[in-house]
């Protein structure tokens, strides 16, 4: 009996220590890593974290992939800001933004993005740039606010036909993600996730490997994907990525995004094509090119370019291609402005 009480007390002490470790770390992270941006109130006690760079021409808006934050665009935004105004942000539930209160579908997210732009005083016209899931968000934004959009660059946009309910075969991936995030949320609350991501990004990685192994094949799969993606990002943002992945709220937001995939597919598969707005789609060389039918579903003025040296993260594999694509859109917008004046 005494041994049981001792072990129970030890476990309680470890949990309490972990909670304190997490709270102190989260407070330190917020002070240290948020000075570049600002929070914009979008109502309902919700705020989105916004990063602005550059001061000329139309504003280039960046939308990240399904589990990513503004950091995914760090080096691209830095380069584009030298010739255009830019804005990137964290969607509700991710990064430094408030928890989300609506389903993470493109329609809801596009509405929040528009509220943020109005609240921040960032006026149109906009050039939209979206990666993966973010490509669907930008398509919805362009459909809802066409008069505010001059052009779009979609970086390997999410293909609805590859996901449930159109492709039930991938339901297992959604289920696996939901289970992992359910495990990750309490782990983050007691500091375990902070310990793991600090090990992964800033130290030897041994603790992260052991914890991923304890989570099974799903945990190892997620670890490999994180290492692959983040490893291509500038090392200066690694500590900030670690801070995001240490927050319980970030995992809750990721789970909301994953759970909304079927509703996202239902919404966007039958969405009307974008009319009269130039769209450039960058497709990885390691993927099957979009068919004419798929291109027609996106819009009436769509050009596809194959990123021959890239996998899914074209903006990390071939950043110059993305930067040049955006530069061309900025120049076209400037020429159109001159022609109208």
Coordinates of C-alpha atoms in Angstrom, one line a residue:
X1 CA 0.0 0.0 0.0
X2 CA 2.8 2.4 0.9
X3 CA 4.5 1.6 -2.4
X4 CA 1.3 2.4 -4.3
X5 CA 0.9 5.7 -2.4
X6 CA 4.5 6.6 -3.1
X7 CA 4.2 5.9 -6.8
X8 CA 0.9 7.8 -7.0
X9 CA 2.6 10.8 -5.2
X10 CA 5.6 10.6 -7.5
X11 CA 3.3 10.6 -10.6
X12 CA 1.3 13.5 -9.3
X13 CA 4.5 15.4 -8.6
X14 CA 5.9 14.7 -12.1
X15 CA 2.6 15.9 -13.7
X16 CA 2.6 19.1 -11.6
X17 CA 6.2 19.8 -12.5
X18 CA 5.3 19.2 -16.2
X19 CA 2.4 21.6 -16.0
X20 CA 4.6 24.3 -14.4
X21 CA 7.3 23.7 -17.0
X22 CA 4.8 24.0 -19.8
X23 CA 3.2 27.2 -18.4
X24 CA 6.5 29.0 -17.9
X25 CA 7.8 27.9 -21.3
X26 CA 4.6 29.0 -23.0
X27 CA 4.8 32.5 -21.3
X28 CA 8.5 32.8 -22.3
X29 CA 7.7 31.8 -25.9
X30 CA 5.0 34.3 -26.3
X31 CA 7.2 37.1 -25.1
X32 CA 10.2 36.0 -27.2
X33 CA 8.7 35.1 -30.6
X34 CA 5.7 37.4 -31.3
X35 CA 7.3 40.8 -31.6
X36 CA 7.2 40.8 -35.4
X37 CA 3.4 40.6 -35.7
X38 CA 0.2 41.8 -34.1
X39 CA -3.1 40.4 -33.1
X40 CA -6.2 41.5 -35.0
X41 CA -9.6 41.3 -33.3
X42 CA -12.2 39.5 -35.6
X43 CA -15.0 39.5 -33.0
X44 CA -16.4 36.9 -30.6
X45 CA -13.2 37.3 -28.4
X46 CA -11.1 35.9 -31.3
X47 CA -7.8 37.3 -32.5
X48 CA -5.6 36.3 -35.4
X49 CA -1.9 36.7 -35.4
X50 CA -0.7 38.8 -38.5
X51 CA 2.8 39.4 -39.8
X52 CA 3.2 42.2 -42.4
X53 CA 6.3 43.0 -44.4
X54 CA 7.0 45.4 -47.3
X55 CA 5.3 48.6 -48.2
X56 CA 4.6 48.9 -51.9
X57 CA 2.2 47.7 -54.5
X58 CA -0.8 45.3 -54.1
X59 CA -0.7 43.2 -51.0
X60 CA 0.4 39.5 -51.4
X61 CA -1.6 37.3 -49.0
X62 CA -0.1 34.0 -47.9
X63 CA -2.2 31.0 -46.7
X64 CA -0.4 28.0 -45.3
X65 CA -1.1 24.2 -45.5
X66 CA -3.5 22.4 -43.2
X67 CA -1.3 22.1 -40.1
X68 CA 1.1 25.0 -40.8
X69 CA 1.4 28.6 -39.7
X70 CA 2.8 31.8 -41.1
X71 CA 6.3 30.4 -40.5
X72 CA 5.9 28.1 -43.5
X73 CA 6.2 31.3 -45.7
X74 CA 9.0 32.9 -43.7
X75 CA 11.7 32.9 -46.4
X76 CA 9.2 33.5 -49.3
X77 CA 7.5 36.4 -47.5
X78 CA 10.9 37.9 -46.7
X79 CA 11.9 37.8 -50.4
X80 CA 8.6 39.0 -51.8
X81 CA 8.5 41.9 -49.3
X82 CA 11.4 43.5 -51.2
X83 CA 9.1 44.2 -54.1
X84 CA 5.5 44.1 -52.7
X85 CA 3.5 44.5 -49.5
X86 CA 2.9 41.1 -47.9
X87 CA 0.8 39.6 -45.1
X88 CA 0.9 36.1 -43.6
X89 CA -1.1 34.9 -40.6
X90 CA -2.0 32.0 -38.3
X91 CA -5.5 30.7 -38.9
X92 CA -7.8 30.4 -35.9
X93 CA -6.7 27.5 -33.8
X94 CA -3.1 27.5 -35.0
X95 CA 0.2 29.2 -34.0
X96 CA -0.4 32.3 -31.9
X97 CA -4.0 32.9 -32.9
X98 CA -7.1 32.3 -30.7
X99 CA -8.8 28.9 -30.6
X100 CA -11.2 28.3 -33.5
X101 CA -14.9 28.4 -32.9
X102 CA -16.2 27.3 -36.3
X103 CA -15.5 24.3 -38.5
X104 CA -12.2 24.6 -40.3
X105 CA -13.7 24.7 -43.8
X106 CA -12.6 27.1 -46.5
X107 CA -15.8 29.2 -46.3
X108 CA -15.4 29.8 -42.6
X109 CA -11.7 30.5 -42.8
X110 CA -12.0 32.9 -45.8
X111 CA -14.7 34.9 -43.9
X112 CA -12.3 35.2 -40.9
X113 CA -9.4 36.2 -43.2
X114 CA -11.6 38.9 -44.7
X115 CA -12.5 40.1 -41.2
X116 CA -8.9 40.2 -40.3
X117 CA -7.9 42.3 -43.3
X118 CA -10.7 44.8 -42.6
X119 CA -9.7 45.0 -39.0
X120 CA -6.0 45.4 -39.9
X121 CA -6.7 48.1 -42.4
X122 CA -5.1 46.1 -45.3
X123 CA -7.0 47.2 -48.3
X124 CA -7.4 45.4 -51.7
X125 CA -6.4 44.6 -54.3
X126 CA -4.9 41.3 -53.2
X127 CA -2.7 38.7 -54.8
X128 CA -3.5 35.4 -53.2
X129 CA -0.9 32.7 -52.5
X130 CA -2.0 29.4 -51.0
X131 CA -0.3 26.0 -50.4
X132 CA -2.2 22.7 -50.2
X133 CA -5.3 23.2 -48.0
X134 CA -4.5 26.9 -48.1
X135 CA -5.1 26.7 -51.9
X136 CA -8.7 25.8 -51.2
X137 CA -9.1 28.7 -48.8
X138 CA -7.8 31.1 -51.3
X139 CA -10.1 29.7 -54.0
X140 CA -13.0 30.3 -51.7
X141 CA -11.8 33.8 -50.8
X142 CA -11.6 34.7 -54.6
X143 CA -15.1 33.3 -55.1
X144 CA -16.6 35.3 -52.2
X145 CA -14.7 38.5 -52.9
X146 CA -13.7 38.5 -56.6
X147 CA -13.6 42.3 -56.9
X148 CA -10.8 42.4 -54.3
X149 CA -8.5 39.9 -56.0
X150 CA -6.2 40.6 -58.9
X151 CA -4.6 37.1 -59.3
X152 CA -3.6 33.9 -57.5
X153 CA -0.7 31.5 -57.1
X154 CA -1.8 28.0 -55.9
X155 CA 1.2 25.9 -54.7
X156 CA 0.2 22.2 -55.1
X157 CA -3.4 22.9 -54.0
X158 CA -5.2 20.1 -52.2
X159 CA -7.1 17.8 -54.6
X160 CA -10.6 17.1 -53.3
X161 CA -10.9 13.9 -55.2
X162 CA -8.0 12.4 -53.2
X163 CA -9.8 12.7 -49.8
X164 CA -13.0 11.5 -48.1
X165 CA -15.9 11.4 -48.8
X166 CA -14.8 11.2 -52.5
X167 CA -12.0 8.8 -51.7
X168 CA -13.0 6.7 -48.6
X169 CA -9.6 4.9 -48.8
X170 CA -7.9 7.8 -47.1
X171 CA -10.3 7.9 -44.1
X172 CA -7.7 5.9 -42.1
X173 CA -5.3 8.8 -42.4
X174 CA -7.9 11.2 -41.0
X175 CA -8.7 8.7 -38.2
X176 CA -5.0 8.3 -37.4
X177 CA -4.5 12.0 -37.2
X178 CA -7.4 12.5 -34.9
X179 CA -6.1 9.8 -32.5
X180 CA -2.6 11.3 -32.5
X181 CA -3.9 14.8 -31.7
X182 CA -6.1 13.4 -28.9
X183 CA -2.9 12.0 -27.4
X184 CA -0.9 15.1 -28.1
X185 CA -3.2 17.6 -26.4
X186 CA -2.8 16.2 -22.8
X187 CA 0.8 15.5 -23.5
X188 CA 1.3 19.1 -24.3
X189 CA -0.5 20.3 -21.2
X190 CA 2.0 18.5 -19.0
X191 CA 5.1 19.5 -20.9
X192 CA 5.8 16.2 -22.7
X193 CA 5.3 17.7 -26.2
X194 CA 7.5 20.6 -25.3
X195 CA 10.3 18.2 -24.2
X196 CA 9.8 16.2 -27.5
X197 CA 9.9 19.1 -29.9
X198 CA 12.8 20.8 -28.1
X199 CA 14.6 17.5 -28.5
X200 CA 13.6 17.2 -32.2
X201 CA 14.5 20.7 -33.3
X202 CA 17.1 22.0 -30.9
X203 CA 18.9 18.9 -29.4
X204 CA 19.8 15.3 -30.3
X205 CA 16.2 14.2 -31.2
X206 CA 16.5 11.1 -29.0
X207 CA 13.5 12.0 -26.7
X208 CA 11.3 12.8 -29.8
X209 CA 12.2 9.4 -31.3
X210 CA 11.4 7.5 -28.2
X211 CA 8.0 9.3 -27.7
X212 CA 7.1 8.8 -31.3
X213 CA 7.9 5.2 -31.0
X214 CA 5.7 4.9 -28.0
X215 CA 2.8 6.3 -30.2
X216 CA 3.3 3.5 -32.7
X217 CA 3.6 3.7 -36.5
X218 CA 1.4 6.8 -36.6
X219 CA 3.7 8.6 -34.3
X220 CA 6.8 7.7 -36.3
X221 CA 5.0 8.7 -39.5
X222 CA 4.2 12.2 -38.1
X223 CA 7.7 12.6 -36.8
X224 CA 9.2 11.8 -40.2
X225 CA 6.9 14.3 -41.9
X226 CA 7.8 17.0 -39.4
X227 CA 11.5 16.4 -39.8
X228 CA 11.2 16.5 -43.6
X229 CA 9.2 19.7 -43.8
X230 CA 10.8 21.7 -41.0
X231 CA 14.3 20.6 -42.0
X232 CA 13.8 22.5 -45.2
X233 CA 12.9 25.7 -43.4
X234 CA 15.4 28.3 -42.2
X235 CA 17.1 27.3 -39.0
X236 CA 16.2 30.6 -37.4
X237 CA 12.5 29.7 -37.3
X238 CA 13.0 26.2 -35.8
X239 CA 12.7 27.5 -32.2
X240 CA 9.4 29.3 -33.1
X241 CA 8.1 26.1 -34.8
X242 CA 9.0 24.2 -31.6
X243 CA 7.1 26.8 -29.5
X244 CA 4.0 26.3 -31.7
X245 CA 4.2 22.5 -31.5
X246 CA 4.6 22.8 -27.7
X247 CA 1.1 24.4 -27.3
X248 CA -1.9 22.3 -26.4
X249 CA -4.1 24.7 -28.3
X250 CA -2.1 24.2 -31.5
X251 CA -2.9 20.5 -31.4
X252 CA -6.5 21.2 -30.8
X253 CA -6.6 23.4 -33.8
X254 CA -4.9 20.8 -36.0
X255 CA -7.5 18.2 -34.9
X256 CA -10.3 20.6 -35.9
X257 CA -8.7 21.1 -39.3
X258 CA -8.3 17.3 -39.9
X259 CA -11.9 16.6 -38.7
X260 CA -13.2 19.1 -41.2
X261 CA -11.6 17.5 -44.2
X262 CA -14.8 15.7 -45.4
X263 CA -16.8 18.9 -45.1
X264 CA -14.1 20.8 -46.9
X265 CA -14.2 18.3 -49.8
X266 CA -18.0 18.6 -50.0
X267 CA -17.8 22.3 -50.1
X268 CA -15.0 22.8 -52.7
X269 CA -15.5 19.8 -55.0
X270 CA -18.6 21.4 -56.4
X271 CA -17.5 25.0 -56.0
X272 CA -18.0 27.1 -59.1
X273 CA -14.8 27.9 -61.2
X274 CA -13.2 31.3 -60.6
X275 CA -14.0 33.7 -63.4
X276 CA -11.7 36.4 -65.0
X277 CA -9.0 36.1 -62.3
X278 CA -5.6 34.8 -63.5
X279 CA -4.6 31.7 -61.6
X280 CA -1.2 30.0 -61.7
X281 CA -1.0 26.5 -60.4
X282 CA 2.4 25.0 -59.4
X283 CA 2.3 21.2 -59.5
X284 CA 5.2 19.1 -58.1
X285 CA 7.2 17.1 -60.6
X286 CA 6.7 14.1 -58.4
X287 CA 2.9 14.3 -58.8
X288 CA 0.6 13.6 -61.7
X289 CA -0.2 16.9 -63.5
X290 CA -3.7 18.3 -63.2
X291 CA -6.0 17.2 -66.0
X292 CA -7.9 19.7 -68.2
X293 CA -11.0 18.8 -66.3
X294 CA -9.3 19.5 -62.9
X295 CA -7.9 22.8 -64.2
X296 CA -11.4 23.8 -65.5
X297 CA -12.8 23.2 -62.0
X298 CA -10.4 25.8 -60.6
X299 CA -11.1 28.6 -63.0
X300 CA -11.5 30.0 -66.5
X301 CA -8.0 31.5 -66.7
X302 CA -5.6 28.9 -65.2
X303 CA -2.0 28.1 -66.2
X304 CA -0.2 25.1 -64.8
X305 CA 3.6 25.0 -64.3
X306 CA 5.4 21.9 -63.3
X307 CA 7.9 22.3 -60.5
X308 CA 10.2 19.5 -61.7
X309 CA 12.5 19.4 -58.7
X310 CA 9.8 19.5 -56.0
X311 CA 7.6 17.3 -53.9
X312 CA 4.5 18.6 -52.1
X313 CA 6.4 21.6 -50.4
X314 CA 7.3 23.5 -53.6
X315 CA 7.9 26.7 -51.7
X316 CA 10.5 24.9 -49.7
X317 CA 12.0 22.8 -52.5
X318 CA 12.1 25.5 -55.2
X319 CA 11.5 28.8 -53.5
X320 CA 12.8 30.8 -56.4
X321 CA 10.1 29.4 -58.6
X322 CA 7.4 30.6 -56.2
X323 CA 9.0 34.0 -55.7
X324 CA 9.3 34.5 -59.5
X325 CA 5.7 33.4 -60.0
X326 CA 4.5 36.0 -57.4
X327 CA 6.8 38.7 -58.9
X328 CA 5.2 38.1 -62.3
X329 CA 1.7 38.5 -60.8
X330 CA 2.8 41.7 -59.0
X331 CA 4.2 43.1 -62.3
X332 CA 1.0 42.2 -64.1
X333 CA -1.1 44.0 -61.5
X334 CA 1.1 47.1 -61.7
X335 CA 0.7 47.1 -65.5
X336 CA -3.0 46.8 -65.3
X337 CA -3.2 49.7 -62.8
X338 CA -1.2 51.9 -65.2
X339 CA -3.4 50.9 -68.1
X340 CA -6.5 51.9 -66.2
X341 CA -5.1 55.3 -65.2

